[in-house]
Amino acid sequence: MDPQSERPLAARPAPGPAAIRSDALAAVALFLTSVLTMALTRMTGLYPQVPGPAASLALLALAVLPLALRRSRPWLCVALVALGFGLAGGVGVPEYLITQISLFTGLYSEGAWDPDRRRAVWVRGLVVAAMSVWLLVSLFRATTDPDVLDALPLDASGWSLSPLVAYMLIQLLTNVLYFGGAWWFGERAWASACDRARLEDLARELSAQRRHAEQQAVALERVRIARELHDAVAHHVSLIGVQAGAARLALEARPDGARVAREALVRIEDASRSAVDDMHSILHALRRGGGDGPAGVLEAGADDAAHPTASLGVDRLPELAVESAATGVPTTFTEIGAPLPVPPLVSLNLYRVAQEALTNVRRHDGPGTTADVRLRHGEGWVELEIANTRPARRLARPMSGPSGLGLVGMRERVESDGGRFEAGPLSSGGWVVRARVPLSRGTES
């Protein structure tokens, strides 16, 4: 089993209809060639005692035509070819070229195409053993045949081996190379085909993983866009709601209601323009990404540093605190430590975290709530902390929007920069959000 995919290793694919038709045509062509070579051999007169034409054709057909099954039924092919080869040679059919090619091809095909590897070994082993016995019998007959002995000189003529021993060694070496070559080439063909099948499976698997990764990239980009829209718009919409309520109350209850309402309407106008500007910035980045499919989406998300909203960063936190205080939540800002350069993407994410946290303060807490924003610079890190105080009678609740994505979005932003995010209640009844980001990781981001 493949430990990575937990499925059987790929085997050689079965032959298709085109391959089977090709084998059938090749078998017929070889059979016709064997009939021609047999007829030519008969014409030479070197073999006066041969079986009749009908018997010779039948044995040639048995020795050659089963090659049509060499890829679809290789074990049956080699068994029939070996049987036909042995019978044709035993009765003296005068054809040796094509039948030897047929037997070699049958042995090779059994090794190259039989999916049952144990059967492939046993079938070839039995065929080789039977052919070895047949060879030994033939050599015994040849060495005891007076005509063969008379054709071989008795004198070694200075050689260390007698002509008879040399003749036997030639026959043995020829057959060892013949059967060994068929076996070895068949094994190599099977192994090569299996390797190709594994590579094709791997290519298909990699292609599927690539498509899955592209789909994940699209999904992540959608989440990023949704989070960016949430952070950009929710803050301004919250401001609009607070200022609209203040304007209504001022018109109803205060003598100077017109002036207060006018100031609130100005803030509403500014907040609405900021929300529209942020949405335009995000949409501009998406259009700039260009192209269809995941590549265009990734391009849109990969250049956050050049995004128009990248002008929002930790240097705008004092303005954010002033804006929060203007909505009725007294907010202070404190910067601790020597300021260090903060990468644009980290700076934008920290700004969005502070913006979301202050939006949650306005959304969930009542009168008497205050907020404190602190930015700490350390050796290779930057930390943002937003804490709010509540009256003792109020219980601390998680700061998240109606969708429950407030804390999740802040955590994703911080962790995407390799930082650590914490959020939890204070003993005084308030709530604290803290994000620490390493500047080295942020630079790499």
C-alpha angles and dihedrals in degrees: 000000000000105000092210100050099023092222133107116282113263117269130200111288116246117259118266129229092268092056092048091051090049091053092050093051092047091050092051091048092051091048092053089047090051090052089052095049090047091053091048091049091051089053091058091064092219091124108047095169109061133141120261122280094256094052092044093051091048092051092046090051090051091049098045114021095064086072085085085076096046094114103025097044106009096164092054090044096055093043093054094041092050091048092049092045092052095046093045092050092044096054094039105250102180097234121097108148103064095035091055090048089049094051092047091049092048093052091045092049093050090056095041101044114023107107091201100076094187091054090047090058095045096046094048091043092054092047093049091047092050091047090049091054089046089051093050091050090049091050091048091052092047094050092049094045110104092211092057092045091050090051092054117072115236094217116085088213093219097315122124093231128057118243090249093054091045090052092051093047091051090053092048094046092047092052094044090054091043098052095032091052093050091049096046096045090048092053092047092050091051093048093047092049091049090050090052091049091051091050091050090049090049091049091052090047092049090048090052091048090049091053090047091050090050090051090049090049090053091048092048091048090052089051090049092050092047091049092048092050091046093051095042099044104032092060094052094041089052090052091049091052094049094046093046090053091048091050092051093049092046092052092049103041114018129075091220090044094130093059094044091046091049091052090048091050090051089054090048090052092049093047093049091050091049091051091050091046091052092049091048090050092053093045090048090055091051092050091047090055087068127175130077126274132015096324092063092045092050091049089055091053099039097067101058091137090065093042112119089235088060086087084076109087147125090298087067094055093097089056089049090053091050090049091051091049090051090060093059101270108110103227130184129195125208128179116201125195134011108314115247128196108273118203112249096244093049090046092051092048093050090049090052091049091053091045093051093045093052090045089055090050091056092043100050108025129076134213118321095038119135131186133211123199117195128182115195125192118203140167101302097341143077126209130198122197127184116185129174130194123217134189111276092244092063120083121226115254130187112271105235135127126251089274092054091235099112098092092033092055093047091048092050092051094051096042091048086064092049093256136132123249127200132178129171149125125290123229088242091062098262132107134246132202118193129182125180120186128184110233094215092058090044091054090053090049 
